[in-house]
């Protein structure tokens, strides 16, 4: 089963509408200041028939992929990747896009058991996918820099029940589950207004492999703004990120998933002497993303999937549906060869990969 272009357009438009309505409702709420597991395969590693020795979390074994090796692990690095979209993580859901810590924990544990390994949006968009052989990348993304995403306790550790607290907890339980995610922030990251507190939070996240990047200054609908105002919204966050010690953003998420009238301005531009140039611009949801190595991959409009169940508008759009779909269609899913220097795909899919990567391709 293939996802048709027509279905993509219909589902994408519908899901943006759903997310927009939900986020607007969230902004209007009182007190809110912001908008199947794979069978184990014995892998040949550099000529050995023994399984690879354990390696640090997030660092795949030292594999040099070959056609035989790629065939063993069913590698398909031209396959689909789930980029999951989260908003608030709260004990009591007040909007349809809210998730509770328990729901987040359940979904992440399910991903860990099924062989998914998190990477950041930056790593995905730039094609720097370092996932062990036979495993599947997943991108965890959190919009708006909400206080429920990250906070430190008195000991300097992530508070339990926050998004980072849950991610770290799941990673301790499942050592192969790399504890990283992307947080796209607005003008008050994690609800913090003090500059030093903002810098402390960002430093902890960056030092631990998390990505903190651009979600615009005031979370406006970019579709209704002129080019200059769009650039200003983006640059003001870039300046804040620099001030608090984060590296320049290589990714950004569109508020409400709403693309500016000029698509190019969302990805590259300048305002008041400051430039930005993103490797990836992310939408609000709808379906899994194409591989960043695919010819049809559009880094200016990367698909995401809203984290949610299968009720109502989510029956065919959100994470439960799509993760089940990928399990039922394993040949459609991105499967790593464990070798970041090569792109391994079944021979019949060779034509789907961009030509400039031809020397790196292993087709079997």
Tab-separated table of C-alpha atoms in Angstrom:
chain	number	residue	atom	x	y	z
A	1	UNK	CA	0.000	0.000	0.000
A	2	UNK	CA	1.329	3.424	-0.982
A	3	UNK	CA	0.184	6.791	0.350
A	4	UNK	CA	-1.236	8.596	-2.676
A	5	UNK	CA	-0.471	12.227	-3.393
A	6	UNK	CA	-4.199	12.968	-3.408
A	7	UNK	CA	-4.661	11.401	0.025
A	8	UNK	CA	-1.673	13.342	1.289
A	9	UNK	CA	-3.241	16.634	0.262
A	10	UNK	CA	-6.665	15.827	1.692
A	11	UNK	CA	-5.374	14.440	4.996
A	12	UNK	CA	-2.782	17.168	5.329
A	13	UNK	CA	-5.264	20.010	4.897
A	14	UNK	CA	-7.781	18.402	7.227
A	15	UNK	CA	-5.235	17.747	9.943
A	16	UNK	CA	-3.902	21.317	9.826
A	17	UNK	CA	-7.462	22.515	10.369
A	18	UNK	CA	-7.860	20.179	13.346
A	19	UNK	CA	-4.548	21.270	14.871
A	20	UNK	CA	-5.322	24.941	14.292
A	21	UNK	CA	-8.685	24.680	16.034
A	22	UNK	CA	-7.184	22.723	18.913
A	23	UNK	CA	-4.263	25.118	19.409
A	24	UNK	CA	-6.523	28.171	19.238
A	25	UNK	CA	-8.702	26.561	21.879
A	26	UNK	CA	-5.606	25.857	23.939
A	27	UNK	CA	-4.468	29.477	23.695
A	28	UNK	CA	-7.858	30.686	24.898
A	29	UNK	CA	-7.868	28.444	27.954
A	30	UNK	CA	-7.540	30.334	31.259
A	31	UNK	CA	-4.031	30.491	32.631
A	32	UNK	CA	-2.260	29.499	29.419
A	33	UNK	CA	0.273	32.056	28.278
A	34	UNK	CA	1.153	30.378	24.961
A	35	UNK	CA	-0.422	29.511	22.202
A	36	UNK	CA	5.246	-5.310	15.858
A	37	UNK	CA	8.728	-5.846	17.248
A	38	UNK	CA	11.192	-7.143	14.636
A	39	UNK	CA	12.828	-10.559	14.928
A	40	UNK	CA	16.444	-10.352	16.071
A	41	UNK	CA	18.923	-10.869	13.263
A	42	UNK	CA	22.545	-11.886	13.749
A	43	UNK	CA	24.500	-9.251	11.888
A	44	UNK	CA	27.835	-9.544	10.101
A	45	UNK	CA	30.013	-6.743	11.414
A	46	UNK	CA	33.211	-6.127	9.478
A	47	UNK	CA	33.378	-9.773	8.394
A	48	UNK	CA	32.335	-11.275	11.736
A	49	UNK	CA	29.342	-13.589	12.146
A	50	UNK	CA	28.972	-12.574	15.806
A	51	UNK	CA	26.423	-9.985	16.917
A	52	UNK	CA	27.900	-6.524	17.473
A	53	UNK	CA	29.009	-5.660	20.992
A	54	UNK	CA	26.947	-3.121	22.943
A	55	UNK	CA	27.644	0.517	22.153
A	56	UNK	CA	26.756	3.793	23.876
A	57	UNK	CA	23.147	4.939	23.643
A	58	UNK	CA	22.573	6.639	20.307
A	59	UNK	CA	25.797	5.367	18.742
A	60	UNK	CA	25.277	2.404	16.398
A	61	UNK	CA	27.798	-0.458	16.292
A	62	UNK	CA	30.784	-0.070	13.967
A	63	UNK	CA	29.099	-1.518	10.906
A	64	UNK	CA	30.356	-1.279	7.334
A	65	UNK	CA	27.272	-2.085	5.302
A	66	UNK	CA	27.446	-4.447	2.327
A	67	UNK	CA	24.639	-5.767	0.104
A	68	UNK	CA	24.610	-9.064	2.039
A	69	UNK	CA	24.525	-7.249	5.366
A	70	UNK	CA	21.779	-4.892	4.224
A	71	UNK	CA	19.731	-7.885	3.069
A	72	UNK	CA	20.192	-9.587	6.472
A	73	UNK	CA	18.747	-6.642	8.394
A	74	UNK	CA	16.100	-5.816	5.741
A	75	UNK	CA	17.546	-2.306	5.419
A	76	UNK	CA	15.388	0.269	3.655
A	77	UNK	CA	16.744	3.763	4.126
A	78	UNK	CA	14.345	5.119	1.552
A	79	UNK	CA	11.365	4.237	3.750
A	80	UNK	CA	8.908	6.294	5.803
A	81	UNK	CA	9.843	7.863	9.144
A	82	UNK	CA	7.333	8.848	11.862
A	83	UNK	CA	7.914	12.414	13.060
A	84	UNK	CA	5.655	12.687	16.118
A	85	UNK	CA	4.172	16.013	17.207
A	86	UNK	CA	3.383	16.788	20.858
A	87	UNK	CA	2.075	19.890	22.595
A	88	UNK	CA	1.301	20.128	26.310
A	89	UNK	CA	2.013	17.186	28.629
A	90	UNK	CA	-0.444	17.690	31.477
A	91	UNK	CA	-2.126	15.580	34.152
A	92	UNK	CA	-5.596	16.689	33.008
A	93	UNK	CA	-6.148	17.178	29.293
A	94	UNK	CA	-7.935	20.424	28.460
A	95	UNK	CA	-7.495	20.282	24.674
A	96	UNK	CA	-7.569	17.419	22.198
A	97	UNK	CA	-3.866	17.783	21.415
A	98	UNK	CA	-2.841	17.570	25.089
A	99	UNK	CA	-1.273	14.311	26.291
A	100	UNK	CA	-0.865	13.132	29.862
A	101	UNK	CA	2.518	11.942	31.210
A	102	UNK	CA	1.027	8.446	31.319
A	103	UNK	CA	-0.028	8.593	27.664
A	104	UNK	CA	3.390	9.876	26.640
A	105	UNK	CA	5.131	7.169	28.648
A	106	UNK	CA	2.930	4.450	27.142
A	107	UNK	CA	3.603	5.614	23.585
A	108	UNK	CA	7.374	5.913	24.111
A	109	UNK	CA	7.593	2.478	25.744
A	110	UNK	CA	5.686	1.019	22.805
A	111	UNK	CA	8.145	2.633	20.401
A	112	UNK	CA	11.096	1.277	22.407
A	113	UNK	CA	9.691	-2.273	22.418
A	114	UNK	CA	9.083	-2.149	18.660
A	115	UNK	CA	12.671	-1.139	17.842
A	116	UNK	CA	12.389	2.609	17.282
A	117	UNK	CA	15.343	4.829	18.189
A	118	UNK	CA	14.819	8.612	18.592
A	119	UNK	CA	16.813	11.138	16.582
A	120	UNK	CA	16.403	14.919	16.519
A	121	UNK	CA	14.646	16.881	13.801
A	122	UNK	CA	18.012	18.416	12.944
A	123	UNK	CA	19.601	14.986	12.449
A	124	UNK	CA	16.657	13.861	10.346
A	125	UNK	CA	16.511	16.930	8.107
A	126	UNK	CA	20.270	16.880	7.464
A	127	UNK	CA	20.309	13.119	6.800
A	128	UNK	CA	22.610	12.424	9.759
A	129	UNK	CA	20.739	9.299	10.856
A	130	UNK	CA	22.825	7.173	13.223
A	131	UNK	CA	20.557	4.304	14.198
A	132	UNK	CA	21.702	0.698	14.842
A	133	UNK	CA	21.215	-1.821	12.048
A	134	UNK	CA	17.710	-3.231	11.811
A	135	UNK	CA	16.220	-0.431	13.920
A	136	UNK	CA	13.870	2.384	12.913
A	137	UNK	CA	14.349	6.132	13.468
A	138	UNK	CA	11.594	8.150	15.120
A	139	UNK	CA	11.602	11.925	15.640
A	140	UNK	CA	9.983	13.250	18.838
A	141	UNK	CA	8.999	16.922	18.511
A	142	UNK	CA	7.404	19.274	21.045
A	143	UNK	CA	5.873	22.612	20.041
A	144	UNK	CA	5.671	25.900	21.963
A	145	UNK	CA	8.310	25.342	24.674
A	146	UNK	CA	5.594	24.767	27.299
A	147	UNK	CA	6.523	24.485	31.031
A	148	UNK	CA	5.288	20.875	30.931
A	149	UNK	CA	8.076	20.006	28.494
A	150	UNK	CA	11.047	20.734	30.720
A	151	UNK	CA	11.891	21.943	34.207
A	152	UNK	CA	14.689	21.152	36.652
A	153	UNK	CA	14.135	20.093	40.254
A	154	UNK	CA	16.190	21.314	43.208
A	155	UNK	CA	18.850	18.703	42.437
A	156	UNK	CA	19.242	19.910	38.849
A	157	UNK	CA	17.479	16.914	37.314
A	158	UNK	CA	14.446	16.941	34.985
A	159	UNK	CA	11.232	17.042	36.972
A	160	UNK	CA	9.205	13.811	36.868
A	161	UNK	CA	6.131	14.094	34.687
A	162	UNK	CA	7.641	16.628	32.296
A	163	UNK	CA	8.275	15.516	28.726
A	164	UNK	CA	12.030	15.268	29.343
A	165	UNK	CA	11.449	13.533	32.658
A	166	UNK	CA	9.368	10.868	30.910
A	167	UNK	CA	11.849	10.473	28.030
A	168	UNK	CA	14.745	10.000	30.440
A	169	UNK	CA	12.699	7.508	32.475
A	170	UNK	CA	11.867	5.413	29.400
A	171	UNK	CA	15.509	5.485	28.274
A	172	UNK	CA	16.634	4.134	31.655
A	173	UNK	CA	14.143	1.279	31.330
A	174	UNK	CA	15.023	0.603	27.673
A	175	UNK	CA	18.747	1.364	27.147
A	176	UNK	CA	18.444	1.166	23.330
A	177	UNK	CA	15.955	4.059	23.399
A	178	UNK	CA	18.085	7.146	22.852
A	179	UNK	CA	16.883	10.025	25.077
A	180	UNK	CA	16.682	12.912	22.598
A	181	UNK	CA	13.913	15.089	21.175
A	182	UNK	CA	13.390	18.470	19.531
A	183	UNK	CA	11.799	21.408	21.344
A	184	UNK	CA	10.584	24.258	19.144
A	185	UNK	CA	10.226	27.352	21.321
A	186	UNK	CA	8.557	30.754	21.325
A	187	UNK	CA	9.592	33.909	23.199
A	188	UNK	CA	9.308	32.423	26.722
A	189	UNK	CA	10.955	28.990	26.488
A	190	UNK	CA	9.459	26.534	28.979
A	191	UNK	CA	7.490	29.367	30.569
A	192	UNK	CA	10.677	31.065	31.762
A	193	UNK	CA	11.034	34.841	31.621
A	194	UNK	CA	14.387	35.253	33.404
A	195	UNK	CA	17.349	35.167	31.024
A	196	UNK	CA	19.585	33.169	33.338
A	197	UNK	CA	16.883	30.572	33.955
A	198	UNK	CA	16.335	30.280	30.203
A	199	UNK	CA	20.073	29.806	29.628
A	200	UNK	CA	20.285	27.142	32.356
A	201	UNK	CA	17.405	25.180	30.848
A	202	UNK	CA	18.736	25.385	27.294
A	203	UNK	CA	22.255	24.430	28.398
A	204	UNK	CA	20.991	21.283	30.143
A	205	UNK	CA	19.030	20.233	27.069
A	206	UNK	CA	21.791	20.934	24.545
A	207	UNK	CA	24.431	19.273	26.744
A	208	UNK	CA	22.266	16.130	26.875
A	209	UNK	CA	21.734	15.892	23.104
A	210	UNK	CA	18.335	17.558	22.826
A	211	UNK	CA	17.598	20.124	20.108
A	212	UNK	CA	16.136	23.539	20.960
A	213	UNK	CA	15.058	25.435	17.858
A	214	UNK	CA	12.723	27.923	16.172
A	215	UNK	CA	8.926	28.121	16.441
A	216	UNK	CA	8.715	31.906	15.845
A	217	UNK	CA	8.601	34.698	18.422
A	218	UNK	CA	4.866	35.078	18.952
A	219	UNK	CA	3.341	31.939	17.373
A	220	UNK	CA	1.372	33.836	14.674
A	221	UNK	CA	-0.361	32.423	11.629
A	222	UNK	CA	2.426	33.086	9.118
A	223	UNK	CA	-0.006	32.749	6.223
A	224	UNK	CA	-1.513	36.160	6.977
A	225	UNK	CA	1.815	37.997	7.453
A	226	UNK	CA	3.928	39.753	4.859
A	227	UNK	CA	7.440	38.528	4.118
A	228	UNK	CA	9.137	41.099	6.353
A	229	UNK	CA	6.977	40.209	9.350
A	230	UNK	CA	7.610	36.484	8.796
A	231	UNK	CA	11.355	37.100	8.758
A	232	UNK	CA	11.124	39.207	11.912
A	233	UNK	CA	9.209	36.472	13.754
A	234	UNK	CA	11.894	33.938	12.851
A	235	UNK	CA	14.951	36.119	13.484
A	236	UNK	CA	13.803	37.289	16.911
A	237	UNK	CA	13.833	33.676	18.123
A	238	UNK	CA	17.217	33.078	16.509
A	239	UNK	CA	18.578	36.012	18.510
A	240	UNK	CA	17.023	34.678	21.709
A	241	UNK	CA	18.521	31.242	21.085
A	242	UNK	CA	21.949	32.792	20.607
A	243	UNK	CA	21.525	34.827	23.793
A	244	UNK	CA	20.729	31.749	25.884
A	245	UNK	CA	23.570	29.686	24.410
A	246	UNK	CA	21.825	27.476	21.850
A	247	UNK	CA	23.350	26.881	18.406
A	248	UNK	CA	21.658	28.467	15.358
A	249	UNK	CA	18.511	26.603	14.402
A	250	UNK	CA	18.706	24.151	11.533
A	251	UNK	CA	14.979	23.374	11.800
A	252	UNK	CA	11.776	25.251	12.480
A	253	UNK	CA	8.150	24.260	13.002
A	254	UNK	CA	5.393	26.333	11.427
A	255	UNK	CA	2.850	27.629	13.991
A	256	UNK	CA	-0.475	25.891	13.291
A	257	UNK	CA	1.322	24.180	10.384
A	258	UNK	CA	0.488	27.290	8.362
A	259	UNK	CA	2.882	28.021	5.486
A	260	UNK	CA	3.651	31.660	4.555
A	261	UNK	CA	2.331	32.778	1.173
A	262	UNK	CA	5.950	32.713	0.031
A	263	UNK	CA	7.149	29.228	0.966
A	264	UNK	CA	10.815	30.131	0.522
A	265	UNK	CA	10.757	32.771	3.282
A	266	UNK	CA	10.007	30.082	5.886
A	267	UNK	CA	13.267	28.327	5.096
A	268	UNK	CA	15.803	31.045	4.384
A	269	UNK	CA	16.035	34.812	4.711
A	270	UNK	CA	17.203	37.697	6.887
A	271	UNK	CA	15.873	40.560	9.004
A	272	UNK	CA	17.701	43.491	10.550
A	273	UNK	CA	21.089	42.061	9.587
A	274	UNK	CA	20.545	38.549	10.931
A	275	UNK	CA	20.224	35.578	8.548
A	276	UNK	CA	18.616	32.171	8.969
A	277	UNK	CA	18.854	29.066	6.804
A	278	UNK	CA	16.984	25.931	7.867
A	279	UNK	CA	17.708	22.385	6.734
A	280	UNK	CA	14.073	21.506	7.427
A	281	UNK	CA	10.718	23.241	7.918
A	282	UNK	CA	8.063	21.079	9.596
A	283	UNK	CA	4.294	21.048	9.119
A	284	UNK	CA	1.636	20.350	11.749
A	285	UNK	CA	0.875	16.734	10.937
A	286	UNK	CA	-0.944	14.202	8.766
A	287	UNK	CA	1.339	11.264	7.960
A	288	UNK	CA	4.861	9.807	8.165
A	289	UNK	CA	7.632	11.681	6.388
A	290	UNK	CA	9.500	10.484	3.360
A	291	UNK	CA	13.157	9.599	3.924
A	292	UNK	CA	15.472	12.625	3.682
A	293	UNK	CA	17.305	10.681	0.961
A	294	UNK	CA	14.203	10.348	-1.235
A	295	UNK	CA	13.886	12.323	-4.464
A	296	UNK	CA	10.434	13.563	-3.472
A	297	UNK	CA	11.453	14.633	0.040
A	298	UNK	CA	10.508	18.297	0.491
A	299	UNK	CA	12.649	19.748	3.277
A	300	UNK	CA	10.580	22.914	3.088
A	301	UNK	CA	7.387	21.078	4.130
A	302	UNK	CA	8.169	18.001	6.233
A	303	UNK	CA	5.198	15.957	7.422
A	304	UNK	CA	4.522	15.161	11.076
A	305	UNK	CA	2.003	13.006	12.937
A	306	UNK	CA	-0.037	14.301	15.867
A	307	UNK	CA	0.352	12.081	18.936
A	308	UNK	CA	-3.117	10.788	19.745
A	309	UNK	CA	-5.472	7.808	19.655
A	310	UNK	CA	-7.848	6.778	16.881
A	311	UNK	CA	-11.053	8.520	17.935
A	312	UNK	CA	-12.937	11.148	15.959
A	313	UNK	CA	-10.759	13.170	13.591
A	314	UNK	CA	-7.724	11.061	14.567
A	315	UNK	CA	-9.030	7.761	13.280
A	316	UNK	CA	-6.671	7.937	10.270
A	317	UNK	CA	-4.410	10.872	11.014
A	318	UNK	CA	-2.685	10.449	14.390
A	319	UNK	CA	0.064	8.388	15.954
A	320	UNK	CA	-1.823	5.261	17.004
A	321	UNK	CA	-3.185	4.751	13.497
A	322	UNK	CA	0.109	5.412	11.704
A	323	UNK	CA	2.317	3.353	14.032
A	324	UNK	CA	-0.061	0.416	13.575
A	325	UNK	CA	-0.021	1.017	9.796
A	326	UNK	CA	3.786	0.948	9.688
A	327	UNK	CA	3.824	-2.318	11.633
A	328	UNK	CA	1.393	-3.822	9.126
A	329	UNK	CA	3.452	-2.503	6.179
A	330	UNK	CA	7.079	-3.089	7.283
A	331	UNK	CA	8.414	-2.767	3.717
A	332	UNK	CA	7.262	0.861	3.695
A	333	UNK	CA	9.184	1.774	6.866
A	334	UNK	CA	12.711	3.182	7.121
A	335	UNK	CA	15.033	0.449	8.418
A	336	UNK	CA	18.636	1.389	9.185
A	337	UNK	CA	21.704	-0.418	7.855
A	338	UNK	CA	23.722	0.861	10.840
A	339	UNK	CA	26.230	2.607	8.564
A	340	UNK	CA	25.754	6.400	8.309
A	341	UNK	CA	28.199	6.565	5.386
A	342	UNK	CA	25.961	4.439	3.148
A	343	UNK	CA	22.320	4.341	2.085
A	344	UNK	CA	20.994	0.794	1.798
A	345	UNK	CA	17.785	0.067	-0.098
A	346	UNK	CA	16.124	-2.803	-1.969
A	347	UNK	CA	17.154	-2.767	-5.643
A	348	UNK	CA	13.612	-1.991	-6.812
A	349	UNK	CA	13.707	1.305	-4.869
A	350	UNK	CA	17.027	2.554	-6.228
A	351	UNK	CA	15.340	5.058	-8.519
A	352	UNK	CA	13.689	6.752	-5.545
A	353	UNK	CA	16.981	8.055	-4.094
A	354	UNK	CA	18.457	11.418	-5.075
A	355	UNK	CA	21.165	11.131	-7.733
A	356	UNK	CA	23.755	13.191	-5.830
A	357	UNK	CA	23.924	10.378	-3.257
A	358	UNK	CA	24.570	7.742	-5.928
A	359	UNK	CA	28.075	6.846	-4.760
A	360	UNK	CA	26.781	6.075	-1.274
A	361	UNK	CA	23.940	3.802	-2.331
A	362	UNK	CA	23.938	0.072	-1.627
A	363	UNK	CA	21.122	-1.672	-3.532
A	364	UNK	CA	20.433	-5.347	-2.899
